[in-house]
Amino acid sequence: MAERAALEELVRLQGERVRGLKQQKASAEQVRPRRQGRGQSKAEEDRAGVVCTEIEEEVAKLLKLKAQLGPDEGKQKFVLKTPKGTRDYSPRQMAVREKVFEVIISCFKRHGAEVIDTPVFELKETLTGKYGEDSKLIYDLKDQGGELLSLRYDLTVPFARYLAMNKLTNIKRYHIAKVYRRDNPAMTRGRYREFYQCDFDIAGQFDPMIPDAECLKIMCEILSSLQIGDFLVKVNDRRILDGMFAICGVPDSKFRTICSSVDKLDKVSWEEVKNEMVGEKGLAPEVADHIGDYVQQHGGVSLVKQLLQDPKLSQNKQALEGLGDLKLLFEYLTLFGIADKALEEKVRTTETQVLVASAQKKLLEERLKLVSELWDAGIKAELLYKKNPKLLNQLQYCEETGIPLVAIIGEQELKDGVIKLRSVASREEVDIRREDLVEEIKRRTNQPICIC
Amino acid sequence: MVVREKILDMVVSCFKRHGAKGLDTPAFELKEMLTEKYGEDSMLIYDLKDQGGELLSLRYDLTVPFARYLAMNKVKKMKRYHVGKVWRRESPTIVQGRYREFCQCDFDIAGQFDPMIPDAECLKIMCEILSGLQLGDFLIKVNDRRILDGIFAVCGIPESKFHAICSSIDKLDKMSWKDVRHEMVAKKGLAPEVADRIGDYVQCHGGVSLVEQMFQDSELSQNQHALEGLRDLKLLFEYLTLFGVAEKISFDLSLARGLDYYTGVIYEAVLLQTSARAGEEPLNVGSVAAGGRYDGLVGMFDPKGHKVPCVGLSIGVERIFSIVEQRMKNVGEKIRTTETEVFVATPQKNFLQERLKLIAELWDAGIKAELMYKNNPKLLTQLRYCENMGIPLMVIIGEQELKEGVIKLRSVASREEVAIKRENLVAEIQKRLSES
C-alpha cells in the first residue's frame, strides 16, 4: 500500500511538471492570436519545437506512471466541478444567451440563410491537416475499438465536409453550436475550451463581392442590434498584403511569418513589431521600414483609391486584384449604408495630431502664431504652406493623411476669442476658448484614433 | 432542421409554461462524475483520450449533469429544463431513430415537496407535449421501483438477479410472455415456478382499479416497499384525474426501465398505431418519452451525502423528428428551409446598385429579404427561385419604375402585380405579411 501511495505521489508531481511546462509555453505565446495559418521565425519555431517535444516526453512519462497505478484507482475523492475550461450556464446566463441568439438568428434568417447542424465529433481524419499548428489543440476521443473520432474544432471544416459529402455547390447557411479546443483557458477573459460559434457562410460561384458585402452588412446589423457600443469593422485583402510584401522586398519564404508579425499591430506598437521582424525574423531593416509605410495606414474608400495610385503597388498584379475587389466592396457597402463602419487598415506616415487651418484669406499670421503655441506645448501640429488655402483643401489634407483634429481660425472666432476645434472623423465642430485649446487637444488625443 | 426547430420550440414553450428555467452544462464531464451512475450501461459511455489532463467522458444523459450541478451549487430546489445532445456508444439502428448522438429535452423538479404533486405535473407535461405535437394516440405506462422490488421479493427472486430479470421483463412490450419466460428460465437461470409467479404479476396492466387490486393482494400487501409504491400511485392517479389526463395513463407492472438511479415512480410514453383490423391490440412504435423519480442521485455527488429528491422526464425528440418528417413526406407537405419573405428582383441589366439599395432598406426595416448574387440575373430565373424556395413576395424594379418612383410588388402564388410608391413599399409589405 505504501508503494501505491508513493506511486500516486509520483503521478501528482509529474502532473504538476506537465502543467508547469504548459504554463511556460502559454505565457511565451501570450500575444499570439488565435488563428490558423500563422508563421513563425525559425528561432521561434525551434524554441517552440523544443518545448513541444519536452512537453510530449513529460506527458508520456505521466501516462506511463498512471498506467502503473492500474485501472482500479480506488475510491476517488473527487472535486465537484466542471472540466477545466468549461462551465455550466445558469438560468440567468441562459436568459441572456437566448436574447443574444435571438438577435443573431433573426438577422441570419432575414438574409435568407438555411440552418444546419453537424455532429459534435467528426472522423479524426476529417479534421487532420486542416488546422496547422493548432491541430494539437484538438480533443480526441479514446480509441474504444471503433472509428477514431475527434471533437470539432470549428464549424467551418464540418461545413466543408457537409458540402463535399452532399455534393452541394450553392448554399447560404448558418450554424450555431459549440466547438472544442484544448487551449489554455483564460476564463476571466471569456476564453474557454468549450464555446459557442455562430457562423454564417455563403458557398458558391457568384458575381464578385456581392456575397462578401452581405457578410459585412450582417456583421454590422448584428453588432448594432446588440447595442454593445460603437464598433469598427477592419477590412483587408490577402492579395494586397502579399503584393505589398513583394514590392517591399520580403522574400517569398518569409511571407507568412511576416504576416503574423504585422497581425500583432492591433496589440503592440509598430516599434515592437519592427523589432520582431528585423531582430527575430531576419528581415532587412529597409524592407521593414518599407512595410511600415504601408501597414500603418487605415481609412475608407479614399485609401483604396490612394493605393491604386501608388506607383509601385499598382504594378503588382495581385495587389491590383485585391484593390479592385475592395473598391467594388466599398461601393456595395455604401449602397448598403455601412461604408462608414468599414475602415481599411492604414498606417499613418506622420503622427500629426492637429492641422491649423484658416477659414478665410489673410490669416497666415494667425495660423503661424497658433501652430507655434501648439508646438511649444508639445502638440504635433502642421499647417499648409499656402498663404490663402481653401478650407476644403485643408480638410481634405487631413482626411488623406489621417490627421484627427483641425483647429480652424476664422475672423468671427478671433473677435470672440475662440478657436473652432473640428473632429475629422465625426465632422463635429465646437468652439473652444483660446486659452483652453491646448488642454482640450491633449485630452482628445489620448483617445483612440478610430472612432466611428 | 426546420421540422426539428418547430418541435423543439413547442417542447420548450411547454416547459416554460410550467415555470421551468433553462440550464446548460458542458458536453463532457469529469469521468469520475459519470462512473457508477449507469450500471451496465456504463460501457456505452464515450471516453475522451487521455491527453495528459483531466480524464473526461461525453455526457450520457442530462440527468447526472443536473445532479452534479445541484450538488456543486448547493441548490435545494429547482425546476429546470435542458435541451441538449447526449452520446451513447450503442448499436445505432437508424430505422428506429436510435443514434449515437441525439437530442434530449429534459424537465426536472428538484426539492423536498409534498408527495406526488411534482410527479403528477411531469406526467401532465408529457401529455401536453405529446398531444400538442399531434402524433396520434399515445399511452403512458406507469410503475414504481418499490413495487417491482416488492414483487421480486414476494416471488423469491434474489437481489443479485434483479437487473437481469428486469431487463427481460422490460421486453414484454416487444416479445410475448412465452418468449420472455423462456429467456428468464433458460438464459438467466430462474426457476420455472418463480418465473410463473412473476408472470402472474407483470402481465397486469390497468387503471387505478389495478392499484386497488394490488392493495388487496395477500402477499404484496405484506411487503413494505410495495405498499409505499402503491400508496403513491393511488395518490398520483387522483392528481392525474384532476389534471384531466388519467385516461392516458396505464399502471403497467411490466415496466422495468433500465437506469440504475430510479427510486420511485417510473413512466414511459409510447405512441399507439391503430391497426386496420378492429379488435386487435394497437401496436406501439417504441417509446417517445420517459422518466421517473430519483431521490438518491444528488446525494452521490454531495460530499456530505445530502440528498435532494428529484423527479423528471425526458422527451425523445429524435424519434419524434423521424415520425413527423416521415408523415410530412407521406402527405407531400412542402417544408420551407428559409423564412425569406421578399425577393428583390429586376428584369433589366445594370440594376444591381438599385437592388442593393432597395434590399438594404428592407433589411433595415426588419424584413426577411434575398437577392441573387448576380450582376444581371434573368427575371425567369429569379421567379423560379422564388417558387422553389416558397418565397411569397417579390419586389421588381426597372427603369420604368424608377422613373415613376414606384416598385412592382408581386405575389408569387397568384402572380398578381401592383405598383407601389417607393415610400409606401415597406408598409405595404408589412401589411401583406401580417395578413397572410
mmCIF file of N, CA and C in Angstrom, chain A residues 120-190:
data_model
loop_
_atom_site.group_PDB
_atom_site.id
_atom_site.type_symbol
_atom_site.label_atom_id
_atom_site.label_comp_id
_atom_site.label_asym_id
_atom_site.label_seq_id
_atom_site.Cartn_x
_atom_site.Cartn_y
_atom_site.Cartn_z
ATOM 1 N N VAL A 120 -21.135 16.500 -33.008
ATOM 2 C CA VAL A 120 -20.115 17.156 -32.195
ATOM 3 C C VAL A 120 -18.726 16.576 -32.481
ATOM 4 N N PHE A 121 -18.700 15.311 -32.914
ATOM 5 C CA PHE A 121 -17.407 14.762 -33.295
ATOM 6 C C PHE A 121 -17.400 14.415 -34.781
ATOM 7 N N GLU A 122 -16.207 14.431 -35.351
ATOM 8 C CA GLU A 122 -16.000 14.054 -36.739
ATOM 9 C C GLU A 122 -14.996 12.905 -36.749
ATOM 10 N N LEU A 123 -14.918 12.217 -37.877
ATOM 11 C CA LEU A 123 -13.847 11.238 -38.015
ATOM 12 C C LEU A 123 -12.544 12.005 -37.887
ATOM 13 N N LYS A 124 -11.615 11.456 -37.147
ATOM 14 C CA LYS A 124 -10.352 12.145 -36.903
ATOM 15 C C LYS A 124 -9.712 12.585 -38.214
ATOM 16 N N GLU A 125 -9.801 11.721 -39.211
ATOM 17 C CA GLU A 125 -9.138 12.037 -40.479
ATOM 18 C C GLU A 125 -9.764 13.247 -41.181
ATOM 19 N N THR A 126 -11.037 13.521 -40.894
ATOM 20 C CA THR A 126 -11.668 14.699 -41.494
ATOM 21 C C THR A 126 -11.004 15.974 -41.002
ATOM 22 N N LEU A 127 -10.576 15.974 -39.736
ATOM 23 C CA LEU A 127 -10.002 17.186 -39.165
ATOM 24 C C LEU A 127 -8.496 17.266 -39.351
ATOM 25 N N THR A 128 -7.867 16.126 -39.673
ATOM 26 C CA THR A 128 -6.407 16.123 -39.784
ATOM 27 C C THR A 128 -5.963 16.995 -40.934
ATOM 28 N N GLY A 129 -4.906 17.728 -40.689
ATOM 29 C CA GLY A 129 -4.314 18.525 -41.761
ATOM 30 C C GLY A 129 -5.063 19.798 -42.096
ATOM 31 N N LYS A 130 -6.080 20.143 -41.296
ATOM 32 C CA LYS A 130 -6.837 21.363 -41.648
ATOM 33 C C LYS A 130 -6.455 22.558 -40.790
ATOM 34 N N TYR A 131 -5.808 22.318 -39.640
ATOM 35 C CA TYR A 131 -5.627 23.416 -38.701
ATOM 36 C C TYR A 131 -4.178 23.785 -38.423
ATOM 37 N N GLY A 132 -3.257 23.236 -39.179
ATOM 38 C CA GLY A 132 -1.850 23.599 -38.985
ATOM 39 C C GLY A 132 -1.380 23.299 -37.576
ATOM 40 N N GLU A 133 -0.694 24.282 -37.008
ATOM 41 C CA GLU A 133 -0.152 24.075 -35.655
ATOM 42 C C GLU A 133 -1.239 23.845 -34.636
ATOM 43 N N ASP A 134 -2.413 24.399 -34.884
ATOM 44 C CA ASP A 134 -3.479 24.302 -33.892
ATOM 45 C C ASP A 134 -3.996 22.876 -33.736
ATOM 46 N N SER A 135 -3.553 21.981 -34.623
ATOM 47 C CA SER A 135 -4.027 20.594 -34.558
ATOM 48 C C SER A 135 -3.814 19.962 -33.199
ATOM 49 N N LYS A 136 -2.790 20.398 -32.495
ATOM 50 C CA LYS A 136 -2.523 19.775 -31.195
ATOM 51 C C LYS A 136 -3.560 20.197 -30.158
ATOM 52 N N LEU A 137 -4.397 21.175 -30.510
ATOM 53 C CA LEU A 137 -5.417 21.624 -29.572
ATOM 54 C C LEU A 137 -6.729 20.868 -29.736
ATOM 55 N N ILE A 138 -6.732 19.884 -30.636
ATOM 56 C CA ILE A 138 -7.968 19.143 -30.886
ATOM 57 C C ILE A 138 -8.166 18.085 -29.811
ATOM 58 N N TYR A 139 -9.403 17.950 -29.326
ATOM 59 C CA TYR A 139 -9.747 16.897 -28.374
ATOM 60 C C TYR A 139 -9.980 15.603 -29.153
ATOM 61 N N ASP A 140 -9.261 14.555 -28.789
ATOM 62 C CA ASP A 140 -9.511 13.255 -29.424
ATOM 63 C C ASP A 140 -10.375 12.418 -28.500
ATOM 64 N N LEU A 141 -11.159 11.529 -29.107
ATOM 65 C CA LEU A 141 -11.871 10.560 -28.288
ATOM 66 C C LEU A 141 -10.993 9.331 -28.141
ATOM 67 N N LYS A 142 -11.199 8.611 -27.043
ATOM 68 C CA LYS A 142 -10.395 7.417 -26.773
ATOM 69 C C LYS A 142 -10.697 6.379 -27.832
ATOM 70 N N ASP A 143 -9.692 5.613 -28.190
ATOM 71 C CA ASP A 143 -9.919 4.513 -29.124
ATOM 72 C C ASP A 143 -10.620 3.408 -28.355
ATOM 73 N N GLN A 144 -11.920 3.256 -28.578
ATOM 74 C CA GLN A 144 -12.669 2.219 -27.873
ATOM 75 C C GLN A 144 -13.056 1.101 -28.818
ATOM 76 N N GLY A 145 -12.234 0.942 -29.857
ATOM 77 C CA GLY A 145 -12.431 -0.186 -30.750
ATOM 78 C C GLY A 145 -13.210 0.132 -32.006
ATOM 79 N N GLY A 146 -13.718 1.374 -32.107
ATOM 80 C CA GLY A 146 -14.479 1.718 -33.302
ATOM 81 C C GLY A 146 -13.721 2.706 -34.162
ATOM 82 N N GLU A 147 -14.427 3.638 -34.777
ATOM 83 C CA GLU A 147 -13.783 4.663 -35.599
ATOM 84 C C GLU A 147 -13.011 5.612 -34.686
ATOM 85 N N LEU A 148 -11.939 6.179 -35.212
ATOM 86 C CA LEU A 148 -11.203 7.189 -34.435
ATOM 87 C C LEU A 148 -11.888 8.529 -34.624
ATOM 88 N N LEU A 149 -12.237 9.171 -33.512
ATOM 89 C CA LEU A 149 -13.032 10.393 -33.572
ATOM 90 C C LEU A 149 -12.340 11.555 -32.866
ATOM 91 N N SER A 150 -12.699 12.781 -33.278
ATOM 92 C CA SER A 150 -12.229 13.975 -32.584
ATOM 93 C C SER A 150 -13.377 14.965 -32.478
ATOM 94 N N LEU A 151 -13.369 15.786 -31.417
ATOM 95 C CA LEU A 151 -14.394 16.814 -31.262
ATOM 96 C C LEU A 151 -14.119 17.933 -32.258
ATOM 97 N N ARG A 152 -15.161 18.489 -32.828
ATOM 98 C CA ARG A 152 -14.958 19.545 -33.823
ATOM 99 C C ARG A 152 -14.258 20.764 -33.214
ATOM 100 N N TYR A 153 -13.401 21.357 -34.016
ATOM 101 C CA TYR A 153 -12.565 22.476 -33.583
ATOM 102 C C TYR A 153 -13.181 23.808 -34.008
ATOM 103 N N ASP A 154 -13.956 23.761 -35.084
ATOM 104 C CA ASP A 154 -14.705 24.926 -35.543
ATOM 105 C C ASP A 154 -15.908 24.426 -36.313
ATOM 106 N N LEU A 155 -16.643 25.329 -36.934
ATOM 107 C CA LEU A 155 -17.822 24.903 -37.694
ATOM 108 C C LEU A 155 -17.566 24.937 -39.195
ATOM 109 N N THR A 156 -16.391 25.446 -39.562
ATOM 110 C CA THR A 156 -16.110 25.632 -40.978
ATOM 111 C C THR A 156 -15.688 24.340 -41.659
ATOM 112 N N VAL A 157 -14.802 23.583 -41.018
ATOM 113 C CA VAL A 157 -14.384 22.311 -41.622
ATOM 114 C C VAL A 157 -15.560 21.344 -41.719
ATOM 115 N N PRO A 158 -16.380 21.208 -40.666
ATOM 116 C CA PRO A 158 -17.580 20.388 -40.815
ATOM 117 C C PRO A 158 -18.478 20.861 -41.958
ATOM 118 N N PHE A 159 -18.541 22.176 -42.159
ATOM 119 C CA PHE A 159 -19.347 22.721 -43.244
ATOM 120 C C PHE A 159 -18.796 22.254 -44.587
ATOM 121 N N ALA A 160 -17.478 22.357 -44.721
ATOM 122 C CA ALA A 160 -16.852 21.923 -45.968
ATOM 123 C C ALA A 160 -17.086 20.431 -46.193
ATOM 124 N N ARG A 161 -17.005 19.664 -45.142
ATOM 125 C CA ARG A 161 -17.253 18.221 -45.229
ATOM 126 C C ARG A 161 -18.694 17.967 -45.653
ATOM 127 N N TYR A 162 -19.623 18.737 -45.105
ATOM 128 C CA TYR A 162 -21.046 18.617 -45.439
ATOM 129 C C TYR A 162 -21.282 18.916 -46.916
ATOM 130 N N LEU A 163 -20.644 19.985 -47.409
ATOM 131 C CA LEU A 163 -20.797 20.360 -48.814
ATOM 132 C C LEU A 163 -20.278 19.263 -49.730
ATOM 133 N N ALA A 164 -19.072 18.781 -49.411
ATOM 134 C CA ALA A 164 -18.458 17.766 -50.271
ATOM 135 C C ALA A 164 -19.270 16.479 -50.236
ATOM 136 N N MET A 165 -19.688 16.104 -49.029
ATOM 137 C CA MET A 165 -20.409 14.844 -48.854
ATOM 138 C C MET A 165 -21.732 14.855 -49.603
ATOM 139 N N ASN A 166 -22.407 15.982 -49.619
ATOM 140 C CA ASN A 166 -23.714 16.097 -50.259
ATOM 141 C C ASN A 166 -23.638 16.692 -51.656
ATOM 142 N N LYS A 167 -22.410 16.847 -52.153
ATOM 143 C CA LYS A 167 -22.166 17.374 -53.492
ATOM 144 C C LYS A 167 -22.949 18.670 -53.735
ATOM 145 N N LEU A 168 -22.871 19.574 -52.755
ATOM 146 C CA LEU A 168 -23.569 20.847 -52.901
ATOM 147 C C LEU A 168 -22.640 21.882 -53.480
ATOM 148 N N THR A 169 -23.180 22.724 -54.388
ATOM 149 C CA THR A 169 -22.324 23.781 -54.921
ATOM 150 C C THR A 169 -22.745 25.157 -54.435
ATOM 151 N N ASN A 170 -23.995 25.277 -54.022
ATOM 152 C CA ASN A 170 -24.518 26.585 -53.614
ATOM 153 C C ASN A 170 -25.271 26.451 -52.319
ATOM 154 N N ILE A 171 -24.907 27.185 -51.327
ATOM 155 C CA ILE A 171 -25.769 27.199 -50.139
ATOM 156 C C ILE A 171 -25.446 28.411 -49.282
ATOM 157 N N LYS A 172 -26.464 28.939 -48.644
ATOM 158 C CA LYS A 172 -26.264 30.011 -47.687
ATOM 159 C C LYS A 172 -26.752 29.469 -46.360
ATOM 160 N N ARG A 173 -25.842 29.213 -45.447
ATOM 161 C CA ARG A 173 -26.285 28.541 -44.238
ATOM 162 C C ARG A 173 -25.754 29.224 -42.987
ATOM 163 N N TYR A 174 -26.487 29.040 -41.872
ATOM 164 C CA TYR A 174 -25.952 29.439 -40.578
ATOM 165 C C TYR A 174 -25.908 28.212 -39.686
ATOM 166 N N HIS A 175 -25.042 28.274 -38.704
ATOM 167 C CA HIS A 175 -24.831 27.140 -37.806
ATOM 168 C C HIS A 175 -24.378 27.693 -36.461
ATOM 169 N N ILE A 176 -25.142 27.392 -35.441
ATOM 170 C CA ILE A 176 -24.797 27.878 -34.113
ATOM 171 C C ILE A 176 -24.575 26.674 -33.222
ATOM 172 N N ALA A 177 -23.374 26.531 -32.734
ATOM 173 C CA ALA A 177 -23.088 25.332 -31.946
ATOM 174 C C ALA A 177 -21.790 25.514 -31.193
ATOM 175 N N LYS A 178 -21.524 24.581 -30.289
ATOM 176 C CA LYS A 178 -20.299 24.666 -29.515
ATOM 177 C C LYS A 178 -19.147 23.973 -30.229
ATOM 178 N N VAL A 179 -17.957 24.509 -30.026
ATOM 179 C CA VAL A 179 -16.743 23.887 -30.558
ATOM 180 C C VAL A 179 -15.774 23.693 -29.401
ATOM 181 N N TYR A 180 -14.730 22.885 -29.648
ATOM 182 C CA TYR A 180 -13.874 22.421 -28.555
ATOM 183 C C TYR A 180 -12.401 22.574 -28.872
ATOM 184 N N ARG A 181 -11.670 23.228 -27.972
ATOM 185 C CA ARG A 181 -10.234 23.450 -28.179
ATOM 186 C C ARG A 181 -9.488 23.279 -26.869
ATOM 187 N N ARG A 182 -8.457 22.440 -26.872
ATOM 188 C CA ARG A 182 -7.684 22.187 -25.659
ATOM 189 C C ARG A 182 -6.633 23.263 -25.472
ATOM 190 N N ASP A 183 -7.129 24.475 -25.386
ATOM 191 C CA ASP A 183 -6.232 25.616 -25.289
ATOM 192 C C ASP A 183 -5.979 25.925 -23.827
ATOM 193 N N ASN A 184 -5.176 26.973 -23.577
ATOM 194 C CA ASN A 184 -5.032 27.407 -22.190
ATOM 195 C C ASN A 184 -6.147 28.371 -21.873
ATOM 196 N N PRO A 185 -7.056 27.927 -21.047
ATOM 197 C CA PRO A 185 -8.247 28.755 -20.849
ATOM 198 C C PRO A 185 -7.936 29.980 -19.993
ATOM 199 N N ALA A 186 -8.534 31.088 -20.361
ATOM 200 C CA ALA A 186 -8.433 32.289 -19.538
ATOM 201 C C ALA A 186 -9.864 32.740 -19.351
ATOM 202 N N MET A 187 -10.533 32.075 -18.417
ATOM 203 C CA MET A 187 -11.973 32.224 -18.362
ATOM 204 C C MET A 187 -12.440 33.623 -17.987
ATOM 205 N N THR A 188 -11.596 34.359 -17.264
ATOM 206 C CA THR A 188 -11.985 35.728 -16.936
ATOM 207 C C THR A 188 -12.006 36.578 -18.189
ATOM 208 N N ARG A 189 -11.230 36.193 -19.178
ATOM 209 C CA ARG A 189 -11.242 36.970 -20.415
ATOM 210 C C ARG A 189 -12.222 36.364 -21.420
ATOM 211 N N GLY A 190 -13.034 35.431 -20.956
ATOM 212 C CA GLY A 190 -14.003 34.814 -21.850
ATOM 213 C C GLY A 190 -13.385 33.801 -22.779
#
